[in-house]
Structures are given as C-alpha cells and as structure tokens.
Short mmCIF file of C-alpha atoms in Angstrom, two decimals:
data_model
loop_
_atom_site.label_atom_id
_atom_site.label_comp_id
_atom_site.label_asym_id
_atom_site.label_seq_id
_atom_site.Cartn_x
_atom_site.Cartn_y
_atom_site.Cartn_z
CA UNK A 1 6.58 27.63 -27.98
CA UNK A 2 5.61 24.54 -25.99
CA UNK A 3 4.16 22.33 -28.61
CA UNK A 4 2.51 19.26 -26.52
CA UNK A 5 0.90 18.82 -23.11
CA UNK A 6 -0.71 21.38 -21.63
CA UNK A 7 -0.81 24.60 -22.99
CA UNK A 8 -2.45 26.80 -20.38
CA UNK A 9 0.76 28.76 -18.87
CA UNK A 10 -1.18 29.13 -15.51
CA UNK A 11 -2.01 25.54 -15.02
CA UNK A 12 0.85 24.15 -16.41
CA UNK A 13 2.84 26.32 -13.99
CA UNK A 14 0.84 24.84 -11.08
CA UNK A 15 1.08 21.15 -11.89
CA UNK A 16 5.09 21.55 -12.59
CA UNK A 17 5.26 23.16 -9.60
CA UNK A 18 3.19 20.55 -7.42
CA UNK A 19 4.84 18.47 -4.68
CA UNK A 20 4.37 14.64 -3.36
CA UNK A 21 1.25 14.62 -1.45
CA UNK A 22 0.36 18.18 -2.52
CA UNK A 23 -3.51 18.23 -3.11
CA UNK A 24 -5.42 19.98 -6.24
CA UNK A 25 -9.21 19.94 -7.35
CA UNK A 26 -10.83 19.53 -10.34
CA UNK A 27 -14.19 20.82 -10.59
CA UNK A 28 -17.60 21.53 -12.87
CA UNK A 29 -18.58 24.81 -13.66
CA UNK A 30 -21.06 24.83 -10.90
CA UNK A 31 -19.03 24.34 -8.00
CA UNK A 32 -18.48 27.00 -5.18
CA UNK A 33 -15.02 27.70 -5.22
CA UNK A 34 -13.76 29.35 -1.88
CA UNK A 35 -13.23 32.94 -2.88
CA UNK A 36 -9.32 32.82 -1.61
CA UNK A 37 -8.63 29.48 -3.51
CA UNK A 38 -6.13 29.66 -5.86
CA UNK A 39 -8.48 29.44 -9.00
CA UNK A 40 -7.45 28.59 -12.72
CA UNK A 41 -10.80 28.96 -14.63
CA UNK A 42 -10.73 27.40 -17.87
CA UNK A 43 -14.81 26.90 -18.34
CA UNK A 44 -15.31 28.81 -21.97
CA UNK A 45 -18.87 27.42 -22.49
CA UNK A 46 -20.91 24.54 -21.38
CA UNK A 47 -19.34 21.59 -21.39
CA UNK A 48 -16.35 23.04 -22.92
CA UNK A 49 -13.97 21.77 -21.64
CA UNK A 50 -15.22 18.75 -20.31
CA UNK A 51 -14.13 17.08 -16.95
CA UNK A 52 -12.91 14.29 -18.71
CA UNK A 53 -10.95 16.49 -21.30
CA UNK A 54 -9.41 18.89 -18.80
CA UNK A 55 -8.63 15.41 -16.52
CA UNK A 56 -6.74 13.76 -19.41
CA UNK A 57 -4.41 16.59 -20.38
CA UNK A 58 -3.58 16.94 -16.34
CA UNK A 59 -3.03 13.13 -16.20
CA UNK A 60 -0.58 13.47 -19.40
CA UNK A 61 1.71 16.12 -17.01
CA UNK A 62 1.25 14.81 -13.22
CA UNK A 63 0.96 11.37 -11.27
CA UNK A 64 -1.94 10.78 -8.72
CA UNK A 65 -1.25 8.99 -5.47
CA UNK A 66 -5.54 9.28 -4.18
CA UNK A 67 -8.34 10.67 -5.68
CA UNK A 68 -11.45 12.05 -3.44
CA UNK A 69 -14.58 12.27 -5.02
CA UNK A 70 -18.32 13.65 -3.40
CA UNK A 71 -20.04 10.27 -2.71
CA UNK A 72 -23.06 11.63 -4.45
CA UNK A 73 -21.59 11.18 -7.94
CA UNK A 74 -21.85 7.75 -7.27
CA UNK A 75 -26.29 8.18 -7.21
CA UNK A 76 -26.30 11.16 -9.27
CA UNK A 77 -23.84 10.53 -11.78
CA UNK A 78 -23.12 6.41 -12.18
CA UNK A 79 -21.56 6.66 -15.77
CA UNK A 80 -18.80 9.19 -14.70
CA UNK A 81 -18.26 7.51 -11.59
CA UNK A 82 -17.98 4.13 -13.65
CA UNK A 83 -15.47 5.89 -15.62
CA UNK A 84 -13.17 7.25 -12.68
CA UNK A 85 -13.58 3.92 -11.18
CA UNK A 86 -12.00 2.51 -14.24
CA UNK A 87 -9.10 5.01 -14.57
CA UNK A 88 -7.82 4.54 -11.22
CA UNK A 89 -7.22 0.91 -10.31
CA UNK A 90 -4.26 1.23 -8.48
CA UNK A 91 -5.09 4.41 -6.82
CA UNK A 92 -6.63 5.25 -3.34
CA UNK A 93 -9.86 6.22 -4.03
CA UNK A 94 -11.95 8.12 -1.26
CA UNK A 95 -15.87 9.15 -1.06
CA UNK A 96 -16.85 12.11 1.40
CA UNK A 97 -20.30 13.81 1.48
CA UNK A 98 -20.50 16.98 -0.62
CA UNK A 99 -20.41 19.49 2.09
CA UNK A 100 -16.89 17.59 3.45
CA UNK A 101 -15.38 18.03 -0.03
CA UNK A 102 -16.52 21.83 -0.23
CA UNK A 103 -14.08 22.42 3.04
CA UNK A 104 -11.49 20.71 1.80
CA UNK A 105 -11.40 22.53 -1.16
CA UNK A 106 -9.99 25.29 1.31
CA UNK A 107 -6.61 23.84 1.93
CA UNK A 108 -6.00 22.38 -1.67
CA UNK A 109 -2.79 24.44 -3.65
CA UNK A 110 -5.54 25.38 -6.65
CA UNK A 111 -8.65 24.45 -8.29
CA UNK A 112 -9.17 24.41 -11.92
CA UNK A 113 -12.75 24.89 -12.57
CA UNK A 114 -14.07 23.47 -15.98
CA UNK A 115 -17.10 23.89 -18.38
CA UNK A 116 -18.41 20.30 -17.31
CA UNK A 117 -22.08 20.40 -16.39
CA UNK A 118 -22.91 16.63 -15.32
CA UNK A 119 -23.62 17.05 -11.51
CA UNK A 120 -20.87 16.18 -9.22
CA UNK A 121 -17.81 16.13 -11.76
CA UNK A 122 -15.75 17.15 -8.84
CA UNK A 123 -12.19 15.98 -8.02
CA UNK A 124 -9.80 16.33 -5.39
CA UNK A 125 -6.05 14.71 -6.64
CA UNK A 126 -3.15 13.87 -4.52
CA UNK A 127 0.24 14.28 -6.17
CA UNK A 128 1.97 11.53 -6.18
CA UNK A 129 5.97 11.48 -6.20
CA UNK A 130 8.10 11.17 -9.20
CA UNK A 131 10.05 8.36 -8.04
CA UNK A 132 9.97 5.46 -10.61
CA UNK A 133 8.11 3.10 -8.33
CA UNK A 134 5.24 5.50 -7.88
CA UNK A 135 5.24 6.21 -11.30
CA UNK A 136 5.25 2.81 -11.92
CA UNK A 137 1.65 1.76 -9.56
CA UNK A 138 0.52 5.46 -10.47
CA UNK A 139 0.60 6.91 -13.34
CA UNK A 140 -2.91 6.78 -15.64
CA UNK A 141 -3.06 7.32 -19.10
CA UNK A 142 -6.77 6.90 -21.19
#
C-alpha cells in the first residue's frame, strides 16, 4: 500500500500520468464541469476537502509551469487570491474572465472538483517538465 502522497488511485493515476505543458483544473464544488471532462470528484462535504488541502497534496506529486485563475477571485475572493499569489512567485500566473475559464475547462486532461465553497476557488495548472531546471524555478511546496 502506498503510504505517502496522494492516496486517491484515480488522481494519482492522472497526475503520474501528466505530460510537460499538459493542462489540469482544480475547482470548488460549485463549478460547472463540462459533462465530457474527465472528472475526479473528491467533494465529500462542504468544505471538505478544501481547495487549499486538495492543492497541497497535488503540489507534493506534480510541478506547475502557469497557473490561470478567473480574474474575479481577485474582487470576490482577495484572501485566497493573496494566498495563490504567494505560492507561486516564480510561476506564470494568468487572469481570464469567468466565462473564458469555463471553455477552457473543455480541453484540460481532467478536473478534480473539491468540497471548497469560497467563490471562485478555481484553478487551471500547467505541468511543468521534470527536468531539474524546471524543477528547480518550479516546484512549490507550503
């Protein structure tokens, strides 16, 4: 039995099996996930888990080149988009409007959908490669 990391067997398949540049979302419970997307739904109750939780325990397993966020958080949610903001320093960090980030969410490889209820605690991540230098300028531990 796996004893560290993450433990999910669905979402740890996807993030072993994600590629340089390959794109994945995370997302609160309240977010319209495209009925074809690839969807790992971990949301038990509210807020459990959190955004933050689920977004540590995939940080622990993959490297992230860009993050995309909804522009909105930054209004509706300041504090969470504080926290991102302080997380990724080094990486590319992009704001679209809400209804942009819904369409994207049709090309990304999955979405993992938590039980986070702050508005907005949505999150597209680009895999970065494994090679030491990216690792190096991108990989994030809190």
């Amino acid at each position: 039995m796996k004893k560290s990391g993450v433990l999910n067997k669905e979402l740890a398949g996807e993030l072993t099996g994600l590629g340089h540049m390959d794109e994945f979302i995370i997302c609160d419970a309240g977010f319209p996930v495209p009925r074809d997307a690839k969807r790992i739904d971990l949301a038990l109750t509210k807020g459990i888990p959190t955004f933050m939780d689920t977004l540590r325990a995939v940080l622990s397993e993959i490297v992230a080149e860009k993050i995309v966020i909804v522009e909105e958080t930054q209004k509706i949610s300041p504090e969470l988009y504080k926290k991102w903001r302080d997380i990724f320093k080094y990486q590319e960090f992009e704001l679209i409007p809400h209804s942009q980030f819904k369409e994207r969410a049709r090309n990304v490889k999955f979405i993992v959908r938590t039980g986070e209820f702050i508005p907005y605690a949505n999150m597209l991540i680009v895999a970065a490669s494994q090679a030491e230098e990216f690792k190096k300028n991108f990989d994030v531990t809190f």
